[in-house]
Amino acid sequence: QVQLVESGGGLVQPGGSLRLSCAASGSTFSIQAMGWYRQAPGKQRELVAAISSGGSTNYADSVKGRFSISRDNAKNTVDLQMNSLKPEDTAVYYCNAKAILSIATMAPYDYWGQGTQVTVSS
């Protein structure tokens, strides 16, 4: 089992910054990649940024150049630095971990944090 605990959400003005943090515990040896998703009211959950155990990153086009994801495999944490925030960034942000539960089959499994609210408003 993997548990994910998020922190760092809050209310900021447009153009401001926030840093989200996610700490993983439990069977962290099984985690292959971690990332952040977000879901705004009336919208589908979408990938914001992801990072593999090897350090490869992937970003949504809407956040490229503004957000930066980082991971410390030894500490089992992943952070999302969010700069130049816009009102359209307002959403609940969820930490995600992709794990391999079976070495034989390499079957993936997604773990999710509880979500943290990010609100960008004047």
mmCIF file of N, CA and C in Angstrom:
data_model
loop_
_atom_site.group_PDB
_atom_site.id
_atom_site.type_symbol
_atom_site.label_atom_id
_atom_site.label_comp_id
_atom_site.label_asym_id
_atom_site.label_seq_id
_atom_site.Cartn_x
_atom_site.Cartn_y
_atom_site.Cartn_z
ATOM 1 N N GLN A 1 0.828 -1.191 0.000
ATOM 2 C CA GLN A 1 0.000 0.000 0.000
ATOM 3 C C GLN A 1 0.870 1.251 0.000
ATOM 4 N N VAL A 2 0.385 2.284 -0.677
ATOM 5 C CA VAL A 2 1.049 3.570 -0.731
ATOM 6 C C VAL A 2 0.074 4.633 -0.252
ATOM 7 N N GLN A 3 0.550 5.505 0.614
ATOM 8 C CA GLN A 3 -0.236 6.635 1.074
ATOM 9 C C GLN A 3 0.413 7.922 0.595
ATOM 10 N N LEU A 4 -0.403 8.863 0.124
ATOM 11 C CA LEU A 4 0.073 10.136 -0.388
ATOM 12 C C LEU A 4 -0.568 11.267 0.410
ATOM 13 N N VAL A 5 0.250 12.177 0.918
ATOM 14 C CA VAL A 5 -0.222 13.302 1.705
ATOM 15 C C VAL A 5 0.252 14.586 1.042
ATOM 16 N N GLU A 6 -0.696 15.460 0.693
ATOM 17 C CA GLU A 6 -0.403 16.699 -0.003
ATOM 18 C C GLU A 6 -0.460 17.885 0.947
ATOM 19 N N SER A 7 0.268 18.930 0.596
ATOM 20 C CA SER A 7 0.245 20.168 1.344
ATOM 21 C C SER A 7 0.642 21.312 0.424
ATOM 22 N N GLY A 8 0.343 22.532 0.839
ATOM 23 C CA GLY A 8 0.792 23.711 0.124
ATOM 24 C C GLY A 8 -0.271 24.463 -0.644
ATOM 25 N N GLY A 9 -1.476 23.951 -0.716
ATOM 26 C CA GLY A 9 -2.528 24.655 -1.419
ATOM 27 C C GLY A 9 -2.966 25.892 -0.673
ATOM 28 N N GLY A 10 -3.729 26.739 -1.367
ATOM 29 C CA GLY A 10 -4.213 27.952 -0.737
ATOM 30 C C GLY A 10 -4.743 28.946 -1.737
ATOM 31 N N LEU A 11 -4.913 30.174 -1.274
ATOM 32 C CA LEU A 11 -5.435 31.275 -2.080
ATOM 33 C C LEU A 11 -4.312 32.241 -2.410
ATOM 34 N N VAL A 12 -4.154 32.544 -3.697
ATOM 35 C CA VAL A 12 -3.142 33.492 -4.145
ATOM 36 C C VAL A 12 -3.734 34.409 -5.200
ATOM 37 N N GLN A 13 -3.103 35.565 -5.374
ATOM 38 C CA GLN A 13 -3.512 36.500 -6.410
ATOM 39 C C GLN A 13 -2.924 36.094 -7.760
ATOM 40 N N PRO A 14 -3.559 36.497 -8.856
ATOM 41 C CA PRO A 14 -2.968 36.233 -10.167
ATOM 42 C C PRO A 14 -1.539 36.751 -10.238
ATOM 43 N N GLY A 15 -0.668 35.935 -10.825
ATOM 44 C CA GLY A 15 0.745 36.272 -10.897
ATOM 45 C C GLY A 15 1.555 35.779 -9.722
ATOM 46 N N GLY A 16 0.891 35.285 -8.697
ATOM 47 C CA GLY A 16 1.574 34.791 -7.525
ATOM 48 C C GLY A 16 2.091 33.380 -7.705
ATOM 49 N N SER A 17 2.657 32.844 -6.623
ATOM 50 C CA SER A 17 3.274 31.526 -6.658
ATOM 51 C C SER A 17 2.823 30.681 -5.483
ATOM 52 N N LEU A 18 2.809 29.383 -5.700
ATOM 53 C CA LEU A 18 2.579 28.396 -4.666
ATOM 54 C C LEU A 18 3.486 27.210 -4.921
ATOM 55 N N ARG A 19 3.811 26.498 -3.857
ATOM 56 C CA ARG A 19 4.577 25.271 -3.979
ATOM 57 C C ARG A 19 3.807 24.150 -3.300
ATOM 58 N N LEU A 20 3.402 23.172 -4.091
ATOM 59 C CA LEU A 20 2.713 22.007 -3.577
ATOM 60 C C LEU A 20 3.713 20.907 -3.277
ATOM 61 N N SER A 21 3.453 20.163 -2.223
ATOM 62 C CA SER A 21 4.335 19.080 -1.836
ATOM 63 C C SER A 21 3.516 17.822 -1.580
ATOM 64 N N CYS A 22 4.072 16.689 -1.956
ATOM 65 C CA CYS A 22 3.424 15.402 -1.752
ATOM 66 C C CYS A 22 4.433 14.433 -1.162
ATOM 67 N N ALA A 23 4.072 13.821 -0.056
ATOM 68 C CA ALA A 23 4.929 12.847 0.603
ATOM 69 C C ALA A 23 4.307 11.462 0.491
ATOM 70 N N ALA A 24 5.078 10.509 0.006
ATOM 71 C CA ALA A 24 4.618 9.137 -0.144
ATOM 72 C C ALA A 24 5.170 8.274 0.975
ATOM 73 N N SER A 25 4.357 7.356 1.431
ATOM 74 C CA SER A 25 4.775 6.417 2.459
ATOM 75 C C SER A 25 4.176 5.050 2.163
ATOM 76 N N GLY A 26 4.655 4.045 2.868
ATOM 77 C CA GLY A 26 4.207 2.687 2.644
ATOM 78 C C GLY A 26 5.159 1.947 1.722
ATOM 79 N N SER A 27 4.604 1.266 0.741
ATOM 80 C CA SER A 27 5.400 0.469 -0.191
ATOM 81 C C SER A 27 5.956 1.333 -1.306
ATOM 82 N N THR A 28 6.767 2.312 -0.929
ATOM 83 C CA THR A 28 7.262 3.283 -1.893
ATOM 84 C C THR A 28 8.243 2.687 -2.892
ATOM 85 N N PHE A 29 8.776 1.518 -2.588
ATOM 86 C CA PHE A 29 9.703 0.877 -3.513
ATOM 87 C C PHE A 29 9.043 0.531 -4.834
ATOM 88 N N SER A 30 7.721 0.441 -4.836
ATOM 89 C CA SER A 30 6.988 0.056 -6.036
ATOM 90 C C SER A 30 6.677 1.231 -6.960
ATOM 91 N N ILE A 31 6.928 2.459 -6.528
ATOM 92 C CA ILE A 31 6.556 3.639 -7.297
ATOM 93 C C ILE A 31 7.513 3.848 -8.467
ATOM 94 N N GLN A 32 6.949 3.977 -9.657
ATOM 95 C CA GLN A 32 7.732 4.195 -10.862
ATOM 96 C C GLN A 32 7.700 5.647 -11.329
ATOM 97 N N ALA A 33 6.609 6.340 -11.041
ATOM 98 C CA ALA A 33 6.474 7.729 -11.437
ATOM 99 C C ALA A 33 5.495 8.415 -10.503
ATOM 100 N N MET A 34 5.637 9.727 -10.365
ATOM 101 C CA MET A 34 4.717 10.518 -9.577
ATOM 102 C C MET A 34 4.355 11.773 -10.351
ATOM 103 N N GLY A 35 3.235 12.358 -9.997
ATOM 104 C CA GLY A 35 2.821 13.560 -10.699
ATOM 105 C C GLY A 35 1.673 14.257 -10.012
ATOM 106 N N TRP A 36 1.216 15.302 -10.674
ATOM 107 C CA TRP A 36 0.106 16.104 -10.186
ATOM 108 C C TRP A 36 -0.966 16.200 -11.251
ATOM 109 N N TYR A 37 -2.193 15.995 -10.848
ATOM 110 C CA TYR A 37 -3.368 16.208 -11.674
ATOM 111 C C TYR A 37 -4.206 17.305 -11.033
ATOM 112 N N ARG A 38 -5.113 17.875 -11.817
ATOM 113 C CA ARG A 38 -6.024 18.856 -11.253
ATOM 114 C C ARG A 38 -7.406 18.694 -11.867
ATOM 115 N N GLN A 39 -8.402 19.112 -11.111
ATOM 116 C CA GLN A 39 -9.774 19.038 -11.572
ATOM 117 C C GLN A 39 -10.515 20.296 -11.136
ATOM 118 N N ALA A 40 -10.980 21.052 -12.107
ATOM 119 C CA ALA A 40 -11.770 22.243 -11.862
ATOM 120 C C ALA A 40 -13.248 21.884 -11.920
ATOM 121 N N PRO A 41 -14.111 22.693 -11.301
ATOM 122 C CA PRO A 41 -15.547 22.418 -11.344
ATOM 123 C C PRO A 41 -16.061 22.281 -12.771
ATOM 124 N N GLY A 42 -16.778 21.202 -13.037
ATOM 125 C CA GLY A 42 -17.335 20.964 -14.352
ATOM 126 C C GLY A 42 -16.349 20.470 -15.382
ATOM 127 N N LYS A 43 -15.117 20.211 -14.983
ATOM 128 C CA LYS A 43 -14.083 19.764 -15.906
ATOM 129 C C LYS A 43 -13.588 18.371 -15.525
ATOM 130 N N GLN A 44 -13.000 17.697 -16.513
ATOM 131 C CA GLN A 44 -12.375 16.412 -16.251
ATOM 132 C C GLN A 44 -11.026 16.606 -15.575
ATOM 133 N N ARG A 45 -10.619 15.595 -14.825
ATOM 134 C CA ARG A 45 -9.303 15.632 -14.227
ATOM 135 C C ARG A 45 -8.245 15.551 -15.327
ATOM 136 N N GLU A 46 -7.234 16.403 -15.235
ATOM 137 C CA GLU A 46 -6.207 16.456 -16.254
ATOM 138 C C GLU A 46 -4.819 16.399 -15.638
ATOM 139 N N LEU A 47 -3.899 15.860 -16.399
ATOM 140 C CA LEU A 47 -2.504 15.817 -15.972
ATOM 141 C C LEU A 47 -1.907 17.211 -16.020
ATOM 142 N N VAL A 48 -1.246 17.599 -14.947
ATOM 143 C CA VAL A 48 -0.531 18.868 -14.887
ATOM 144 C C VAL A 48 0.949 18.646 -15.163
ATOM 145 N N ALA A 49 1.545 17.737 -14.419
ATOM 146 C CA ALA A 49 2.964 17.435 -14.571
ATOM 147 C C ALA A 49 3.248 16.069 -13.988
ATOM 148 N N ALA A 50 4.238 15.396 -14.536
ATOM 149 C CA ALA A 50 4.637 14.085 -14.044
ATOM 150 C C ALA A 50 6.142 13.943 -14.147
ATOM 151 N N ILE A 51 6.690 13.080 -13.301
ATOM 152 C CA ILE A 51 8.125 12.840 -13.309
ATOM 153 C C ILE A 51 8.373 11.370 -13.001
ATOM 154 N N SER A 52 9.264 10.762 -13.759
ATOM 155 C CA SER A 52 9.598 9.362 -13.569
ATOM 156 C C SER A 52 10.692 9.222 -12.524
ATOM 157 N N SER A 53 10.941 7.991 -12.119
ATOM 158 C CA SER A 53 12.007 7.747 -11.155
ATOM 159 C C SER A 53 13.367 8.148 -11.709
ATOM 160 N N GLY A 54 13.504 8.150 -13.028
ATOM 161 C CA GLY A 54 14.741 8.555 -13.658
ATOM 162 C C GLY A 54 14.873 10.045 -13.886
ATOM 163 N N GLY A 55 13.817 10.808 -13.598
ATOM 164 C CA GLY A 55 13.875 12.248 -13.721
ATOM 165 C C GLY A 55 13.238 12.822 -14.970
ATOM 166 N N SER A 56 12.718 11.989 -15.860
ATOM 167 C CA SER A 56 12.036 12.499 -17.045
ATOM 168 C C SER A 56 10.740 13.182 -16.641
ATOM 169 N N THR A 57 10.437 14.319 -17.261
ATOM 170 C CA THR A 57 9.261 15.103 -16.898
ATOM 171 C C THR A 57 8.327 15.286 -18.082
ATOM 172 N N ASN A 58 7.069 15.537 -17.758
ATOM 173 C CA ASN A 58 6.043 15.798 -18.751
ATOM 174 C C ASN A 58 5.097 16.842 -18.183
ATOM 175 N N TYR A 59 4.759 17.860 -18.989
ATOM 176 C CA TYR A 59 3.912 18.950 -18.543
ATOM 177 C C TYR A 59 2.758 19.156 -19.499
ATOM 178 N N ALA A 60 1.634 19.580 -18.956
ATOM 179 C CA ALA A 60 0.546 20.046 -19.794
ATOM 180 C C ALA A 60 0.972 21.320 -20.505
ATOM 181 N N ASP A 61 0.497 21.506 -21.737
ATOM 182 C CA ASP A 61 0.877 22.686 -22.502
ATOM 183 C C ASP A 61 0.512 23.982 -21.775
ATOM 184 N N SER A 62 -0.575 23.964 -21.035
ATOM 185 C CA SER A 62 -1.056 25.163 -20.382
ATOM 186 C C SER A 62 -0.168 25.632 -19.238
ATOM 187 N N VAL A 63 0.719 24.774 -18.745
ATOM 188 C CA VAL A 63 1.555 25.139 -17.600
ATOM 189 C C VAL A 63 3.035 25.169 -17.932
ATOM 190 N N LYS A 64 3.409 24.812 -19.144
ATOM 191 C CA LYS A 64 4.814 24.821 -19.526
ATOM 192 C C LYS A 64 5.401 26.222 -19.381
ATOM 193 N N GLY A 65 6.564 26.284 -18.775
ATOM 194 C CA GLY A 65 7.214 27.559 -18.543
ATOM 195 C C GLY A 65 6.799 28.233 -17.260
ATOM 196 N N ARG A 66 5.740 27.759 -16.621
ATOM 197 C CA ARG A 66 5.262 28.353 -15.378
ATOM 198 C C ARG A 66 5.393 27.407 -14.190
ATOM 199 N N PHE A 67 5.162 26.122 -14.426
ATOM 200 C CA PHE A 67 5.220 25.129 -13.361
ATOM 201 C C PHE A 67 6.478 24.280 -13.520
ATOM 202 N N SER A 68 6.976 23.769 -12.414
ATOM 203 C CA SER A 68 8.136 22.894 -12.422
ATOM 204 C C SER A 68 7.943 21.786 -11.399
ATOM 205 N N ILE A 69 8.117 20.545 -11.831
ATOM 206 C CA ILE A 69 7.969 19.407 -10.940
ATOM 207 C C ILE A 69 9.344 18.865 -10.586
ATOM 208 N N SER A 70 9.496 18.426 -9.356
ATOM 209 C CA SER A 70 10.742 17.840 -8.900
ATOM 210 C C SER A 70 10.436 16.669 -7.977
ATOM 211 N N ARG A 71 11.390 15.749 -7.890
ATOM 212 C CA ARG A 71 11.186 14.538 -7.097
ATOM 213 C C ARG A 71 12.462 14.166 -6.371
ATOM 214 N N ASP A 72 12.307 13.736 -5.140
ATOM 215 C CA ASP A 72 13.411 13.221 -4.354
ATOM 216 C C ASP A 72 13.080 11.773 -4.044
ATOM 217 N N ASN A 73 13.680 10.854 -4.793
ATOM 218 C CA ASN A 73 13.367 9.443 -4.622
ATOM 219 C C ASN A 73 13.763 8.927 -3.242
ATOM 220 N N ALA A 74 14.855 9.446 -2.696
ATOM 221 C CA ALA A 74 15.301 9.009 -1.384
ATOM 222 C C ALA A 74 14.324 9.418 -0.294
ATOM 223 N N LYS A 75 13.754 10.616 -0.424
ATOM 224 C CA LYS A 75 12.806 11.117 0.565
ATOM 225 C C LYS A 75 11.367 10.764 0.223
ATOM 226 N N ASN A 76 11.149 10.215 -0.959
ATOM 227 C CA ASN A 76 9.808 9.851 -1.416
ATOM 228 C C ASN A 76 8.865 11.046 -1.424
ATOM 229 N N THR A 77 9.342 12.146 -1.963
ATOM 230 C CA THR A 77 8.532 13.348 -2.074
ATOM 231 C C THR A 77 8.557 13.872 -3.502
ATOM 232 N N VAL A 78 7.500 14.564 -3.871
ATOM 233 C CA VAL A 78 7.426 15.236 -5.158
ATOM 234 C C VAL A 78 6.806 16.607 -4.929
ATOM 235 N N ASP A 79 7.393 17.625 -5.533
ATOM 236 C CA ASP A 79 6.931 18.992 -5.374
ATOM 237 C C ASP A 79 6.508 19.563 -6.718
ATOM 238 N N LEU A 80 5.617 20.524 -6.660
ATOM 239 C CA LEU A 80 5.197 21.255 -7.847
ATOM 240 C C LEU A 80 5.309 22.739 -7.546
ATOM 241 N N GLN A 81 6.288 23.393 -8.163
ATOM 242 C CA GLN A 81 6.442 24.830 -8.036
ATOM 243 C C GLN A 81 5.573 25.501 -9.084
ATOM 244 N N MET A 82 4.655 26.338 -8.635
ATOM 245 C CA MET A 82 3.678 26.966 -9.501
ATOM 246 C C MET A 82 3.914 28.474 -9.492
ATOM 247 N N ASN A 83 4.356 29.013 -10.618
ATOM 248 C CA ASN A 83 4.625 30.436 -10.755
ATOM 249 C C ASN A 83 3.679 31.058 -11.765
ATOM 250 N N SER A 84 3.586 32.380 -11.725
ATOM 251 C CA SER A 84 2.742 33.131 -12.659
ATOM 252 C C SER A 84 1.339 32.543 -12.728
ATOM 253 N N LEU A 85 0.758 32.315 -11.586
ATOM 254 C CA LEU A 85 -0.541 31.652 -11.525
ATOM 255 C C LEU A 85 -1.636 32.500 -12.153
ATOM 256 N N LYS A 86 -2.555 31.827 -12.804
ATOM 257 C CA LYS A 86 -3.677 32.450 -13.479
ATOM 258 C C LYS A 86 -4.983 31.962 -12.864
ATOM 259 N N PRO A 87 -6.060 32.744 -13.000
ATOM 260 C CA PRO A 87 -7.346 32.281 -12.475
ATOM 261 C C PRO A 87 -7.757 30.911 -13.008
ATOM 262 N N GLU A 88 -7.406 30.601 -14.249
ATOM 263 C CA GLU A 88 -7.758 29.313 -14.821
ATOM 264 C C GLU A 88 -6.983 28.151 -14.220
ATOM 265 N N ASP A 89 -5.993 28.436 -13.387
ATOM 266 C CA ASP A 89 -5.296 27.384 -12.660
ATOM 267 C C ASP A 89 -6.074 26.925 -11.433
ATOM 268 N N THR A 90 -7.143 27.617 -11.097
ATOM 269 C CA THR A 90 -7.945 27.265 -9.935
ATOM 270 C C THR A 90 -8.528 25.868 -10.099
ATOM 271 N N ALA A 91 -8.262 25.000 -9.136
ATOM 272 C CA ALA A 91 -8.714 23.619 -9.199
ATOM 273 C C ALA A 91 -8.306 22.909 -7.917
ATOM 274 N N VAL A 92 -8.814 21.704 -7.760
ATOM 275 C CA VAL A 92 -8.298 20.802 -6.743
ATOM 276 C C VAL A 92 -7.153 20.024 -7.370
ATOM 277 N N TYR A 93 -6.012 20.059 -6.728
ATOM 278 C CA TYR A 93 -4.821 19.394 -7.235
ATOM 279 C C TYR A 93 -4.595 18.096 -6.474
ATOM 280 N N TYR A 94 -4.354 17.021 -7.225
ATOM 281 C CA TYR A 94 -4.193 15.695 -6.653
ATOM 282 C C TYR A 94 -2.802 15.146 -6.950
ATOM 283 N N CYS A 95 -2.158 14.641 -5.940
ATOM 284 C CA CYS A 95 -0.903 13.932 -6.122
ATOM 285 C C CYS A 95 -1.191 12.519 -6.613
ATOM 286 N N ASN A 96 -0.357 12.037 -7.515
ATOM 287 C CA ASN A 96 -0.534 10.715 -8.100
ATOM 288 C C ASN A 96 0.774 9.945 -8.056
ATOM 289 N N ALA A 97 0.675 8.659 -7.787
ATOM 290 C CA ALA A 97 1.824 7.768 -7.854
ATOM 291 C C ALA A 97 1.449 6.537 -8.652
ATOM 292 N N LYS A 98 2.281 6.205 -9.611
ATOM 293 C CA LYS A 98 2.084 5.004 -10.420
ATOM 294 C C LYS A 98 3.035 3.937 -9.915
ATOM 295 N N ALA A 99 2.465 2.801 -9.529
ATOM 296 C CA ALA A 99 3.238 1.730 -8.931
ATOM 297 C C ALA A 99 3.099 0.444 -9.732
ATOM 298 N N ILE A 100 4.107 -0.400 -9.618
ATOM 299 C CA ILE A 100 4.085 -1.734 -10.206
ATOM 300 C C ILE A 100 3.831 -2.725 -9.081
ATOM 301 N N LEU A 101 2.671 -3.368 -9.103
ATOM 302 C CA LEU A 101 2.294 -4.279 -8.033
ATOM 303 C C LEU A 101 2.791 -5.693 -8.259
ATOM 304 N N SER A 102 3.056 -6.060 -9.509
ATOM 305 C CA SER A 102 3.514 -7.400 -9.838
ATOM 306 C C SER A 102 4.742 -7.317 -10.718
ATOM 307 N N ILE A 103 5.843 -7.867 -10.235
ATOM 308 C CA ILE A 103 7.056 -7.884 -11.041
ATOM 309 C C ILE A 103 6.882 -8.774 -12.261
ATOM 310 N N ALA A 104 6.125 -9.860 -12.103
ATOM 311 C CA ALA A 104 5.932 -10.811 -13.192
ATOM 312 C C ALA A 104 5.146 -10.209 -14.347
ATOM 313 N N THR A 105 4.064 -9.491 -14.032
ATOM 314 C CA THR A 105 3.194 -8.945 -15.072
ATOM 315 C C THR A 105 3.457 -7.473 -15.361
ATOM 316 N N MET A 106 4.142 -6.786 -14.484
ATOM 317 C CA MET A 106 4.394 -5.344 -14.594
ATOM 318 C C MET A 106 3.091 -4.558 -14.678
ATOM 319 N N ALA A 107 2.071 -5.029 -13.981
ATOM 320 C CA ALA A 107 0.779 -4.360 -13.987
ATOM 321 C C ALA A 107 0.860 -3.057 -13.189
ATOM 322 N N PRO A 108 0.442 -1.936 -13.779
ATOM 323 C CA PRO A 108 0.498 -0.656 -13.067
ATOM 324 C C PRO A 108 -0.726 -0.439 -12.181
ATOM 325 N N TYR A 109 -0.555 0.407 -11.183
ATOM 326 C CA TYR A 109 -1.645 0.785 -10.301
ATOM 327 C C TYR A 109 -1.453 2.231 -9.875
ATOM 328 N N ASP A 110 -2.542 2.993 -9.863
ATOM 329 C CA ASP A 110 -2.503 4.403 -9.498
ATOM 330 C C ASP A 110 -2.946 4.614 -8.053
ATOM 331 N N TYR A 111 -2.142 5.356 -7.300
ATOM 332 C CA TYR A 111 -2.509 5.823 -5.972
ATOM 333 C C TYR A 111 -2.754 7.327 -6.039
ATOM 334 N N TRP A 112 -3.664 7.815 -5.202
ATOM 335 C CA TRP A 112 -4.054 9.215 -5.228
ATOM 336 C C TRP A 112 -4.038 9.823 -3.836
ATOM 337 N N GLY A 113 -3.644 11.083 -3.769
ATOM 338 C CA GLY A 113 -3.763 11.839 -2.541
ATOM 339 C C GLY A 113 -5.177 12.339 -2.352
ATOM 340 N N GLN A 114 -5.403 13.022 -1.245
ATOM 341 C CA GLN A 114 -6.744 13.486 -0.906
ATOM 342 C C GLN A 114 -7.154 14.734 -1.682
ATOM 343 N N GLY A 115 -6.211 15.426 -2.274
ATOM 344 C CA GLY A 115 -6.478 16.642 -3.009
ATOM 345 C C GLY A 115 -6.272 17.876 -2.157
ATOM 346 N N THR A 116 -5.781 18.941 -2.778
ATOM 347 C CA THR A 116 -5.596 20.215 -2.100
ATOM 348 C C THR A 116 -6.091 21.330 -3.006
ATOM 349 N N GLN A 117 -6.832 22.265 -2.435
ATOM 350 C CA GLN A 117 -7.453 23.328 -3.212
ATOM 351 C C GLN A 117 -6.454 24.432 -3.516
ATOM 352 N N VAL A 118 -6.402 24.824 -4.778
ATOM 353 C CA VAL A 118 -5.634 25.984 -5.216
ATOM 354 C C VAL A 118 -6.608 26.972 -5.840
ATOM 355 N N THR A 119 -6.663 28.166 -5.290
ATOM 356 C CA THR A 119 -7.554 29.202 -5.790
ATOM 357 C C THR A 119 -6.736 30.428 -6.159
ATOM 358 N N VAL A 120 -6.891 30.885 -7.397
ATOM 359 C CA VAL A 120 -6.185 32.062 -7.898
ATOM 360 C C VAL A 120 -7.227 33.132 -8.176
ATOM 361 N N SER A 121 -7.226 34.180 -7.368
ATOM 362 C CA SER A 121 -8.256 35.206 -7.473
ATOM 363 C C SER A 121 -7.750 36.512 -6.878
ATOM 364 N N SER A 122 -8.239 37.624 -7.432
ATOM 365 C CA SER A 122 -7.868 38.938 -6.923
ATOM 366 C C SER A 122 -8.597 39.239 -5.623
#
